[in-house]
């Protein structure tokens, strides 16, 4: 069915052993910095949301960051610079080194759907950790797009007057708040599924820490 799991000869050392480095240091460092920045933005964002809720509910203060609105805003903006600088470095490095093409292309939505269905049935294996299966490719690229969209909608809310085109593209100030909230919710959902998948294949966690 899915051929993404076949060990390609390119990925083997001369003696037939899987190549040493699966995740280069820059991927690991940017991944963990990104995870820290996203979680800080999420928790502080919930506190900011509580000050002026879009919907008929508030997040429990105990799971928010910042203590009060001003504190939460400071966390949110501090983590924003980390997220954007680190994210740009990750994207540029992926493009310059050709890793983006090697790791994420070709991207097949039907194959990703097949992989997801197999994962739900507990039948998706992950023997070659040097290759992402189609579902992972779609998932990881999807969260990158979501993060970009959430950052841009945040910019439209924060600097609404300075970036009128961005505000218009988001459908106006109020719609930008919706986009920002929906983006945050989708990233949260990604994080929950992502952590469950990592727990199911813990070797990937070691690789994301040690590279090998
Ligand atoms: C919101 C926070 C997070 C985001 C946005 C995120 C996103 C990503 C992305 C985009 C990749 C693919 C990276 C690449 O190959 O270029 C990835 C891989 C990975 N992430 Fe995360 N991640 C987050 C949090 C976490 C957490 C908390 C863990 C630990 C439980 C984790 C563990 C991993 C592992 C182990 C891989 C490699 C998976 C594999 O090789 O099959 N991530 N993550």
mmCIF file of C-alpha atoms and ligand atoms in Angstrom:
data_model
loop_
_atom_site.group_PDB
_atom_site.id
_atom_site.type_symbol
_atom_site.label_atom_id
_atom_site.label_comp_id
_atom_site.label_asym_id
_atom_site.label_seq_id
_atom_site.Cartn_x
_atom_site.Cartn_y
_atom_site.Cartn_z
ATOM 1 C CA UNK A 1 0.000 0.000 0.000
ATOM 2 C CA UNK A 2 2.100 2.887 1.217
ATOM 3 C CA UNK A 3 5.622 2.736 -0.127
ATOM 4 C CA UNK A 4 6.960 5.533 2.081
ATOM 5 C CA UNK A 5 8.134 2.942 4.598
ATOM 6 C CA UNK A 6 10.447 1.075 2.250
ATOM 7 C CA UNK A 7 14.103 1.574 3.229
ATOM 8 C CA UNK A 8 15.625 3.301 0.210
ATOM 9 C CA UNK A 9 19.193 2.276 -0.713
ATOM 10 C CA UNK A 10 20.135 5.981 -0.588
ATOM 11 C CA UNK A 11 19.456 5.960 3.160
ATOM 12 C CA UNK A 12 21.762 3.000 3.844
ATOM 13 C CA UNK A 13 25.410 3.067 4.801
ATOM 14 C CA UNK A 14 27.804 0.940 2.698
ATOM 15 C CA UNK A 15 27.521 -1.905 5.225
ATOM 16 C CA UNK A 16 23.732 -1.871 4.979
ATOM 17 C CA UNK A 17 23.148 -0.113 8.307
ATOM 18 C CA UNK A 18 20.665 2.784 8.413
ATOM 19 C CA UNK A 19 22.508 6.124 8.036
ATOM 20 C CA UNK A 20 23.541 7.755 11.317
ATOM 21 C CA UNK A 21 21.903 11.163 11.332
ATOM 22 C CA UNK A 22 18.163 11.135 10.774
ATOM 23 C CA UNK A 23 17.393 14.611 12.135
ATOM 24 C CA UNK A 24 20.206 17.161 11.734
ATOM 25 C CA UNK A 25 20.992 19.404 14.720
ATOM 26 C CA UNK A 26 19.369 22.482 13.175
ATOM 27 C CA UNK A 27 16.072 20.567 12.724
ATOM 28 C CA UNK A 28 16.131 19.357 16.327
ATOM 29 C CA UNK A 29 16.999 22.757 17.780
ATOM 30 C CA UNK A 30 14.405 24.627 15.686
ATOM 31 C CA UNK A 31 11.793 21.935 16.450
ATOM 32 C CA UNK A 32 12.156 22.236 20.219
ATOM 33 C CA UNK A 33 12.420 26.049 20.189
ATOM 34 C CA UNK A 34 9.296 26.087 18.030
ATOM 35 C CA UNK A 35 7.470 23.758 20.426
ATOM 36 C CA UNK A 36 8.408 26.008 23.396
ATOM 37 C CA UNK A 37 7.343 29.177 21.544
ATOM 38 C CA UNK A 38 4.039 27.651 20.387
ATOM 39 C CA UNK A 39 3.119 26.429 23.885
ATOM 40 C CA UNK A 40 3.960 29.833 25.446
ATOM 41 C CA UNK A 41 1.918 31.618 22.781
ATOM 42 C CA UNK A 42 -0.980 29.244 23.304
ATOM 43 C CA UNK A 43 -1.099 29.530 27.115
ATOM 44 C CA UNK A 44 -0.598 33.317 27.158
ATOM 45 C CA UNK A 45 -3.072 33.668 24.270
ATOM 46 C CA UNK A 46 -5.759 31.950 26.360
ATOM 47 C CA UNK A 47 -5.242 34.559 29.093
ATOM 48 C CA UNK A 48 -5.487 37.391 26.535
ATOM 49 C CA UNK A 49 -8.645 35.778 25.134
ATOM 50 C CA UNK A 50 -10.171 35.666 28.649
ATOM 51 C CA UNK A 51 -9.895 39.468 28.889
ATOM 52 C CA UNK A 52 -12.224 39.854 25.901
ATOM 53 C CA UNK A 53 -13.731 36.474 24.964
ATOM 54 C CA UNK A 54 -14.909 35.890 21.428
ATOM 55 C CA UNK A 55 -17.292 33.144 22.529
ATOM 56 C CA UNK A 56 -19.420 32.312 25.541
ATOM 57 C CA UNK A 57 -16.628 30.638 27.508
ATOM 58 C CA UNK A 58 -13.281 31.408 29.165
ATOM 59 C CA UNK A 59 -10.197 29.243 29.581
ATOM 60 C CA UNK A 60 -9.544 28.227 33.226
ATOM 61 C CA UNK A 61 -6.968 30.729 34.559
ATOM 62 C CA UNK A 62 -4.985 27.842 36.052
ATOM 63 C CA UNK A 63 -3.955 26.666 32.561
ATOM 64 C CA UNK A 64 -3.033 30.136 31.275
ATOM 65 C CA UNK A 65 0.250 32.040 31.412
ATOM 66 C CA UNK A 66 0.987 35.610 32.444
ATOM 67 C CA UNK A 67 -1.122 36.071 35.595
ATOM 68 C CA UNK A 68 -3.076 38.987 34.133
ATOM 69 C CA UNK A 69 -3.681 40.636 30.758
ATOM 70 C CA UNK A 70 -0.508 42.750 30.654
ATOM 71 C CA UNK A 71 1.667 39.851 31.805
ATOM 72 C CA UNK A 72 0.105 37.558 29.216
ATOM 73 C CA UNK A 73 0.690 40.131 26.464
ATOM 74 C CA UNK A 74 4.369 40.324 27.402
ATOM 75 C CA UNK A 75 4.763 36.536 27.214
ATOM 76 C CA UNK A 76 2.816 36.471 23.935
ATOM 77 C CA UNK A 77 4.974 39.117 22.233
ATOM 78 C CA UNK A 78 8.255 37.733 23.592
ATOM 79 C CA UNK A 79 7.449 34.229 22.294
ATOM 80 C CA UNK A 80 6.241 35.731 18.996
ATOM 81 C CA UNK A 81 9.781 36.923 18.109
ATOM 82 C CA UNK A 82 11.191 33.499 18.935
ATOM 83 C CA UNK A 83 8.497 31.746 16.888
ATOM 84 C CA UNK A 84 8.951 33.996 13.839
ATOM 85 C CA UNK A 85 12.788 34.138 13.825
ATOM 86 C CA UNK A 86 13.125 30.422 14.530
ATOM 87 C CA UNK A 87 10.391 29.524 12.022
ATOM 88 C CA UNK A 88 11.973 31.610 9.247
ATOM 89 C CA UNK A 89 15.360 29.972 9.919
ATOM 90 C CA UNK A 90 13.713 26.493 9.762
ATOM 91 C CA UNK A 91 11.937 27.278 6.480
ATOM 92 C CA UNK A 92 14.992 28.864 4.798
ATOM 93 C CA UNK A 93 17.281 25.994 5.887
ATOM 94 C CA UNK A 94 14.785 23.390 4.625
ATOM 95 C CA UNK A 95 14.708 25.105 1.220
ATOM 96 C CA UNK A 96 18.466 25.817 0.946
ATOM 97 C CA UNK A 97 19.573 22.300 1.937
ATOM 98 C CA UNK A 98 17.000 20.573 -0.296
ATOM 99 C CA UNK A 99 15.618 18.817 2.819
ATOM 100 C CA UNK A 100 12.153 20.130 2.084
ATOM 101 C CA UNK A 101 12.072 18.288 -1.268
ATOM 102 C CA UNK A 102 13.678 15.117 0.148
ATOM 103 C CA UNK A 103 11.523 14.849 3.264
ATOM 104 C CA UNK A 104 8.155 16.285 2.231
ATOM 105 C CA UNK A 105 7.757 15.706 -1.509
ATOM 106 C CA UNK A 106 5.981 14.175 -3.312
ATOM 107 C CA UNK A 107 2.911 14.933 -1.255
ATOM 108 C CA UNK A 108 -0.133 12.763 -1.990
ATOM 109 C CA UNK A 109 -3.425 13.549 -0.259
ATOM 110 C CA UNK A 110 -5.035 10.153 -1.146
ATOM 111 C CA UNK A 111 -1.946 8.350 0.225
ATOM 112 C CA UNK A 112 -2.113 10.520 3.382
ATOM 113 C CA UNK A 113 -5.793 9.623 3.845
ATOM 114 C CA UNK A 114 -4.941 5.923 3.392
ATOM 115 C CA UNK A 115 -2.164 6.245 5.999
ATOM 116 C CA UNK A 116 -4.499 8.016 8.426
ATOM 117 C CA UNK A 117 -7.129 5.283 8.004
ATOM 118 C CA UNK A 118 -4.432 2.656 8.628
ATOM 119 C CA UNK A 119 -3.255 4.589 11.726
ATOM 120 C CA UNK A 120 -6.819 4.621 13.104
ATOM 121 C CA UNK A 121 -6.950 0.842 12.686
ATOM 122 C CA UNK A 122 -3.554 0.573 14.423
ATOM 123 C CA UNK A 123 -2.015 -0.833 11.248
ATOM 124 C CA UNK A 124 0.384 1.953 10.282
ATOM 125 C CA UNK A 125 3.963 0.842 10.829
ATOM 126 C CA UNK A 126 6.959 3.195 10.911
ATOM 127 C CA UNK A 127 9.996 0.950 10.333
ATOM 128 C CA UNK A 128 12.179 3.469 8.467
ATOM 129 C CA UNK A 129 12.446 6.538 10.675
ATOM 130 C CA UNK A 130 14.456 8.371 8.002
ATOM 131 C CA UNK A 131 11.298 8.777 5.887
ATOM 132 C CA UNK A 132 7.995 10.362 6.778
ATOM 133 C CA UNK A 133 4.858 8.540 5.668
ATOM 134 C CA UNK A 134 2.279 10.444 3.603
ATOM 135 C CA UNK A 135 0.135 11.286 6.648
ATOM 136 C CA UNK A 136 3.139 12.788 8.468
ATOM 137 C CA UNK A 137 4.104 14.853 5.414
ATOM 138 C CA UNK A 138 0.604 16.299 5.175
ATOM 139 C CA UNK A 139 0.359 16.822 8.919
ATOM 140 C CA UNK A 140 3.715 18.554 9.317
ATOM 141 C CA UNK A 141 3.272 20.782 6.266
ATOM 142 C CA UNK A 142 -0.274 21.498 7.434
ATOM 143 C CA UNK A 143 0.879 22.711 10.857
ATOM 144 C CA UNK A 144 3.550 24.916 9.252
ATOM 145 C CA UNK A 145 0.839 26.544 7.085
ATOM 146 C CA UNK A 146 -1.400 26.880 10.169
ATOM 147 C CA UNK A 147 1.358 28.580 12.156
ATOM 148 C CA UNK A 148 2.030 31.031 9.288
ATOM 149 C CA UNK A 149 -1.700 31.810 9.023
ATOM 150 C CA UNK A 150 -2.033 32.264 12.784
ATOM 151 C CA UNK A 151 0.998 34.578 12.917
ATOM 152 C CA UNK A 152 -0.328 36.656 9.991
ATOM 153 C CA UNK A 153 -3.807 36.937 11.526
ATOM 154 C CA UNK A 154 -2.148 37.930 14.825
ATOM 155 C CA UNK A 155 -0.233 40.641 12.977
ATOM 156 C CA UNK A 156 -3.492 41.858 11.429
ATOM 157 C CA UNK A 157 -5.005 42.151 14.930
ATOM 158 C CA UNK A 158 -1.921 43.682 16.580
ATOM 159 C CA UNK A 159 -0.979 46.177 13.823
ATOM 160 C CA UNK A 160 -4.351 46.503 12.136
ATOM 161 C CA UNK A 161 -3.760 50.121 11.035
ATOM 162 C CA UNK A 162 -0.163 49.604 9.875
ATOM 163 C CA UNK A 163 -1.020 46.519 7.747
ATOM 164 C CA UNK A 164 -4.323 47.417 6.049
ATOM 165 C CA UNK A 165 -3.823 44.914 3.191
ATOM 166 C CA UNK A 166 -3.275 42.082 5.654
ATOM 167 C CA UNK A 167 -6.390 43.164 7.576
ATOM 168 C CA UNK A 168 -8.442 43.171 4.346
ATOM 169 C CA UNK A 169 -7.037 39.772 3.318
ATOM 170 C CA UNK A 170 -8.123 38.372 6.691
ATOM 171 C CA UNK A 171 -11.647 39.701 6.050
ATOM 172 C CA UNK A 172 -11.391 42.654 8.460
ATOM 173 C CA UNK A 173 -10.365 43.053 12.123
ATOM 174 C CA UNK A 174 -13.176 40.921 13.563
ATOM 175 C CA UNK A 175 -12.670 38.126 11.046
ATOM 176 C CA UNK A 176 -8.910 38.187 11.798
ATOM 177 C CA UNK A 177 -9.776 37.365 15.431
ATOM 178 C CA UNK A 178 -11.784 34.362 14.225
ATOM 179 C CA UNK A 179 -8.935 33.223 11.949
ATOM 180 C CA UNK A 180 -6.507 33.593 14.883
ATOM 181 C CA UNK A 181 -8.743 31.580 17.204
ATOM 182 C CA UNK A 182 -9.443 28.827 14.660
ATOM 183 C CA UNK A 183 -5.710 28.640 13.799
ATOM 184 C CA UNK A 184 -4.838 28.291 17.511
ATOM 185 C CA UNK A 185 -7.492 25.586 17.960
ATOM 186 C CA UNK A 186 -6.208 23.603 14.961
ATOM 187 C CA UNK A 187 -2.597 23.866 16.233
ATOM 188 C CA UNK A 188 -3.757 22.647 19.667
ATOM 189 C CA UNK A 189 -5.494 19.680 18.024
ATOM 190 C CA UNK A 190 -2.327 18.967 16.019
ATOM 191 C CA UNK A 191 -0.264 19.037 19.221
ATOM 192 C CA UNK A 192 -2.532 16.529 20.991
ATOM 193 C CA UNK A 193 -2.506 14.085 18.030
ATOM 194 C CA UNK A 194 1.255 14.657 17.502
ATOM 195 C CA UNK A 195 2.128 13.820 21.115
ATOM 196 C CA UNK A 196 -0.109 10.702 21.055
ATOM 197 C CA UNK A 197 1.608 9.509 17.839
ATOM 198 C CA UNK A 198 5.053 10.144 19.385
ATOM 199 C CA UNK A 199 4.042 8.134 22.469
ATOM 200 C CA UNK A 200 3.017 5.285 20.153
ATOM 201 C CA UNK A 201 6.440 5.324 18.421
ATOM 202 C CA UNK A 202 8.798 6.544 21.199
ATOM 203 C CA UNK A 203 11.932 5.901 19.102
ATOM 204 C CA UNK A 204 11.054 9.007 17.073
ATOM 205 C CA UNK A 205 11.341 11.042 20.284
ATOM 206 C CA UNK A 206 14.889 9.797 20.908
ATOM 207 C CA UNK A 207 15.765 10.692 17.317
ATOM 208 C CA UNK A 208 14.318 14.185 17.726
ATOM 209 C CA UNK A 209 16.548 14.567 20.801
ATOM 210 C CA UNK A 210 19.775 12.858 19.708
ATOM 211 C CA UNK A 211 19.470 12.985 15.918
ATOM 212 C CA UNK A 212 20.222 9.252 15.602
HETATM 213 C C1 LIG B 1 3.098 22.863 18.991
HETATM 214 C C2 LIG B 1 4.236 22.261 19.165
HETATM 215 C C3 LIG B 1 4.837 21.393 18.082
HETATM 216 C C4 LIG B 1 4.866 21.578 16.745
HETATM 217 C C5 LIG B 1 4.270 22.745 15.957
HETATM 218 C C6 LIG B 1 5.577 20.449 16.167
HETATM 219 C C7 LIG B 1 5.810 20.285 14.816
HETATM 220 C C8 LIG B 1 6.572 19.283 14.267
HETATM 221 C C9 LIG B 1 6.976 19.230 12.884
HETATM 222 C C10 LIG B 1 6.619 20.255 11.821
HETATM 223 C C11 LIG B 1 7.750 18.122 12.741
HETATM 224 C C12 LIG B 1 8.485 17.697 11.480
HETATM 225 C C13 LIG B 1 9.820 18.449 11.509
HETATM 226 C C14 LIG B 1 10.678 18.220 10.295
HETATM 227 O O1 LIG B 1 10.980 17.073 9.988
HETATM 228 O O2 LIG B 1 11.068 19.212 9.657
HETATM 229 C C15 LIG B 1 7.809 17.459 14.019
HETATM 230 C C16 LIG B 1 8.460 16.259 14.282
HETATM 231 C C17 LIG B 1 8.500 15.650 15.506
HETATM 232 N N1 LIG B 1 7.984 16.153 16.689
HETATM 233 FE FE1 LIG B 1 6.963 17.856 16.940
HETATM 234 N N2 LIG B 1 5.935 19.610 17.168
HETATM 235 C C18 LIG B 1 5.508 20.146 18.352
HETATM 236 C C19 LIG B 1 5.682 19.618 19.608
HETATM 237 C C20 LIG B 1 6.224 18.391 19.864
HETATM 238 C C21 LIG B 1 6.286 17.761 21.180
HETATM 239 C C22 LIG B 1 5.728 18.349 22.481
HETATM 240 C C23 LIG B 1 6.925 16.566 21.000
HETATM 241 C C24 LIG B 1 7.249 15.516 22.053
HETATM 242 C C25 LIG B 1 6.345 14.791 22.597
HETATM 243 C C26 LIG B 1 7.272 16.439 19.600
HETATM 244 C C27 LIG B 1 7.952 15.403 19.032
HETATM 245 C C28 LIG B 1 8.277 15.266 17.702
HETATM 246 C C29 LIG B 1 8.989 14.134 17.148
HETATM 247 C C30 LIG B 1 9.482 12.936 17.932
HETATM 248 C C31 LIG B 1 9.112 14.359 15.765
HETATM 249 C C32 LIG B 1 9.737 13.428 14.736
HETATM 250 C C33 LIG B 1 8.657 12.474 14.258
HETATM 251 C C34 LIG B 1 9.207 11.356 13.387
HETATM 252 O O3 LIG B 1 10.398 11.332 13.076
HETATM 253 O O4 LIG B 1 8.411 10.491 13.029
HETATM 254 N N3 LIG B 1 6.823 17.562 18.947
HETATM 255 N N4 LIG B 1 7.076 18.190 14.947
#
